[in-house]
Coordinates of N, CA and C in Angstrom, one line a residue:
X175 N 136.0 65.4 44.3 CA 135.1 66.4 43.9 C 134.3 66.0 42.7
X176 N 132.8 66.3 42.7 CA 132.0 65.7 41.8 C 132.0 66.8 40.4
X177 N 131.8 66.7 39.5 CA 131.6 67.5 38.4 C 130.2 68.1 38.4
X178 N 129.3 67.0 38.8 CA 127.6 67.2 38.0 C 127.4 68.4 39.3
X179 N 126.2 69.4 38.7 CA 125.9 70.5 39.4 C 124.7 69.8 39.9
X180 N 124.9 70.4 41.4 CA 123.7 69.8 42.2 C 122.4 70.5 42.3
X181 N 122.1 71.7 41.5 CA 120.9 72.3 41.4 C 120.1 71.4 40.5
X182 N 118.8 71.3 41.2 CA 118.0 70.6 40.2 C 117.8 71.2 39.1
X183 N 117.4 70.0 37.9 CA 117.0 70.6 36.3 C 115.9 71.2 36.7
X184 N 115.2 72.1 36.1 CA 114.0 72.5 36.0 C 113.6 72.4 34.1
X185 N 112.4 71.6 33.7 CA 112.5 71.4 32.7 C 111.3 72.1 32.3
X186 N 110.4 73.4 31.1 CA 109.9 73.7 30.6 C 109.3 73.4 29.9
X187 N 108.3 73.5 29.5 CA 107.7 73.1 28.1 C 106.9 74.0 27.2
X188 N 107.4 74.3 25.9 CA 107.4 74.7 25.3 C 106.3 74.5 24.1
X189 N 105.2 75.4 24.1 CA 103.9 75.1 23.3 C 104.2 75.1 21.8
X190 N 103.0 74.8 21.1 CA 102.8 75.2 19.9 C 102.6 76.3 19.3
X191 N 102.4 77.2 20.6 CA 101.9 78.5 19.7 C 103.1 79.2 20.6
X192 N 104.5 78.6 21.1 CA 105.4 79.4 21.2 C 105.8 80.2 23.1
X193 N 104.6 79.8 23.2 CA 104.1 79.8 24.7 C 105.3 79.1 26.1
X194 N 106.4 79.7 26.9 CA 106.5 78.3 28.3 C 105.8 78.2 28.9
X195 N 105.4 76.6 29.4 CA 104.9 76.5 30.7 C 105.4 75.6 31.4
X196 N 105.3 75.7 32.6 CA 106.1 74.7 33.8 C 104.9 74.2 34.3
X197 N 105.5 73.1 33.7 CA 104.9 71.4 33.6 C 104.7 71.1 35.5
X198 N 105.4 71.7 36.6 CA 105.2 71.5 37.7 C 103.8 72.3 38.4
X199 N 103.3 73.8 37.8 CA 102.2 74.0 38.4 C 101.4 74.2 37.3
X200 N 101.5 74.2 35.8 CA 100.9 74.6 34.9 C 101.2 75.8 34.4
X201 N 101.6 77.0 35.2 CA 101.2 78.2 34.7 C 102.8 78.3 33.5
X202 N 101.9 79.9 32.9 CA 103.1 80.1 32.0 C 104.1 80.8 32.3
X203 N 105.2 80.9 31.8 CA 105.9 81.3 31.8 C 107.1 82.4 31.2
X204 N 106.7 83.8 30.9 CA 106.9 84.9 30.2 C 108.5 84.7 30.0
X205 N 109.0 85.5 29.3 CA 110.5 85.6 28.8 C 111.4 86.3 29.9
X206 N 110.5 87.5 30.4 CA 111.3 88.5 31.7 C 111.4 87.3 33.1
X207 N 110.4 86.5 33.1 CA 110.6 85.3 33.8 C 111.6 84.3 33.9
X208 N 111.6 84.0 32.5 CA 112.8 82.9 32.6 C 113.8 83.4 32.4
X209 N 114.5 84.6 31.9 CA 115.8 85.4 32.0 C 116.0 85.6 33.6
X210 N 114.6 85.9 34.3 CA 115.2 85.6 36.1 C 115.4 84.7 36.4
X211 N 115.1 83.5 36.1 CA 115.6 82.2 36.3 C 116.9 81.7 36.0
X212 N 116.9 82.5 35.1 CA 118.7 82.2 34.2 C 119.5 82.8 35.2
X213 N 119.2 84.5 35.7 CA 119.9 85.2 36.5 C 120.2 84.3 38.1
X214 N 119.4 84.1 38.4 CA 119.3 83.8 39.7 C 120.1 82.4 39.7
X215 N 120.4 81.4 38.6 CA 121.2 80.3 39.1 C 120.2 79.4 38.7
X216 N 118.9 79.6 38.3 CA 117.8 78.0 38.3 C 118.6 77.4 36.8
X217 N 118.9 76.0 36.6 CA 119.1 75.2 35.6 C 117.8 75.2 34.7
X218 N 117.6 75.5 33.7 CA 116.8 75.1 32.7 C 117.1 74.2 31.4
X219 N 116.0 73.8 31.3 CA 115.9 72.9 30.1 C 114.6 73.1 29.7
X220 N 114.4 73.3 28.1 CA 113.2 73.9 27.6 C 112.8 72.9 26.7
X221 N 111.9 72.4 26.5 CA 111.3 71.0 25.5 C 110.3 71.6 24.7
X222 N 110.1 71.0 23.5 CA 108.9 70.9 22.7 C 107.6 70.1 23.4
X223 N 106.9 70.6 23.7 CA 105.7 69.6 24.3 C 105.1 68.8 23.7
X224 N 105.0 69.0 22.1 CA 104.5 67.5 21.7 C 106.0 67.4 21.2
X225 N 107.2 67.5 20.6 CA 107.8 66.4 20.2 C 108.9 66.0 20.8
X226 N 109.2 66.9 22.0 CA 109.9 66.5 23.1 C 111.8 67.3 22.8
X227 N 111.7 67.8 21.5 CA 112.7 68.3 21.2 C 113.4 69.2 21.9
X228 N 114.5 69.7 22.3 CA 115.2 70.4 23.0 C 115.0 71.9 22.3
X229 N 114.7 72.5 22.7 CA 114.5 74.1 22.5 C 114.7 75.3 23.1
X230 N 116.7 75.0 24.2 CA 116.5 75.7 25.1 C 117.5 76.8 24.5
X231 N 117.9 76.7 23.8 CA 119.1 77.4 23.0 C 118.0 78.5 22.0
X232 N 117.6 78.1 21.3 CA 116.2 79.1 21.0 C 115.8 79.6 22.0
X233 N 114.9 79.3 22.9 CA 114.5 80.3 24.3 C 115.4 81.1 24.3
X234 N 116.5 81.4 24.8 CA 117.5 81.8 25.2 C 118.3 83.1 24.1
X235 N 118.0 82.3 22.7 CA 118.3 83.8 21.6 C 117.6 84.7 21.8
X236 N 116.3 83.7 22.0 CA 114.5 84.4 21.8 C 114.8 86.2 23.2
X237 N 115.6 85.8 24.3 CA 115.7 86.5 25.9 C 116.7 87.2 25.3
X238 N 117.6 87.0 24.2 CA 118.6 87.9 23.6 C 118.2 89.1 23.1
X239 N 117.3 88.5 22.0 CA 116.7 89.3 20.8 C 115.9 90.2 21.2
X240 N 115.6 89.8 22.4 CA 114.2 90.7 23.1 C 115.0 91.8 23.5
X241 N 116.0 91.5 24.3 CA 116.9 93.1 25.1 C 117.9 94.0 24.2
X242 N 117.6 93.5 23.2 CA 118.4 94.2 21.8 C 117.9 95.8 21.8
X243 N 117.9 96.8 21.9 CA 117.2 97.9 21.8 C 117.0 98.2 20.2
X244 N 117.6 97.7 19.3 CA 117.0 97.9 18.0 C 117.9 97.2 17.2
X245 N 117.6 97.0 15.7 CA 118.2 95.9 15.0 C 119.3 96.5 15.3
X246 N 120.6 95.7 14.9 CA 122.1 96.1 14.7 C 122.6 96.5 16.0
X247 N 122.1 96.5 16.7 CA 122.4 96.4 18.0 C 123.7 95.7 18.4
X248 N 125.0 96.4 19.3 CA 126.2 95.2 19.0 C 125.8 94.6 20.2
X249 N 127.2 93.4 20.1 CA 126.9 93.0 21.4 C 127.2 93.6 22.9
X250 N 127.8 94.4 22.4 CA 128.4 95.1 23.8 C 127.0 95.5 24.4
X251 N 126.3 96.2 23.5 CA 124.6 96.6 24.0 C 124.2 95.4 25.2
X252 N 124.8 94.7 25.4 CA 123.8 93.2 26.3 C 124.5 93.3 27.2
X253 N 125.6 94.1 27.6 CA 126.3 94.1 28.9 C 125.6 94.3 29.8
X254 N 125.3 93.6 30.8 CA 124.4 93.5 32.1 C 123.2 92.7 31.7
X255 N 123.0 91.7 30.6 CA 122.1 91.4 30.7 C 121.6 90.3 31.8
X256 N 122.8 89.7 31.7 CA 123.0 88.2 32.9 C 123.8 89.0 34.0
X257 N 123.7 90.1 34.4 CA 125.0 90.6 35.8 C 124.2 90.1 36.6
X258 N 125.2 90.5 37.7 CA 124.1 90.1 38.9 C 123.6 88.7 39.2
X259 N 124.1 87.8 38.2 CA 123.5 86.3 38.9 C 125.1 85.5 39.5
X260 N 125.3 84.5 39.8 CA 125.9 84.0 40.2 C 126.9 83.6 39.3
X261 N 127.8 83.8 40.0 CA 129.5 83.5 39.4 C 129.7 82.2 39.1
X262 N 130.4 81.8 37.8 CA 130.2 79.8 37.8 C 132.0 80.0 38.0

C-alpha cells in the first residue's frame, strides 16, 4: 500500500495585494471558496506569485480568523468548521 495521496495538488497563487487566484483558469478565488475546497477533500497548496513562497498555512489561519465570531473567541467556537468533509 502506497502512502502518497492520489488526489491531485491543486496549487494557488497568491497576489500582492493578498488576492487567490487559480493559475488554471485565472479567476479568483474568495476565502468561503477555498475553505470549500478544504471541506470537500481538494489538496491545496497556496504560493506567493512573485516569490514563489509557500503561503498555505497563512491562507488557512486567514479561513480561521474569518469564522471567529469575535476576538477571544475559543476554540471550541470552530466546531463545524471543517465537518462534513471527508474522514482521513
Amino acid at each position: 500500500m502506497s502512502d502518497e495521496d492520489p488526489r491531485p495538488l491543486r496549487v494557488l497563487l497568491r497576489t500582492c495585494d493578498g488576492r487567490l487566484r487559480d493559475p488554471a483558469d485565472g479567476d479568483v478565488v474568495g476565502l468561503e471558496e477555498f475553505r470549500a475546497r478544504l471541506q470537500a477533500g481538494e489538496r491545496l497548496r497556496v504560493r506567493h506569485e512573485r516569490t514563489g513562497a509557500d503561503c498555505t498555512l497563512d491562507t488557512v489561519a486567514q479561513v480561521i480568523t474569518a469564522c471567529l465570531p469575535h476576538r477571544g473567541a475559543r476554540l471550541a467556537d470552530l466546531q463545524g468548521l471543517f465537518e462534513d468533509g471527508p474522514s482521513t
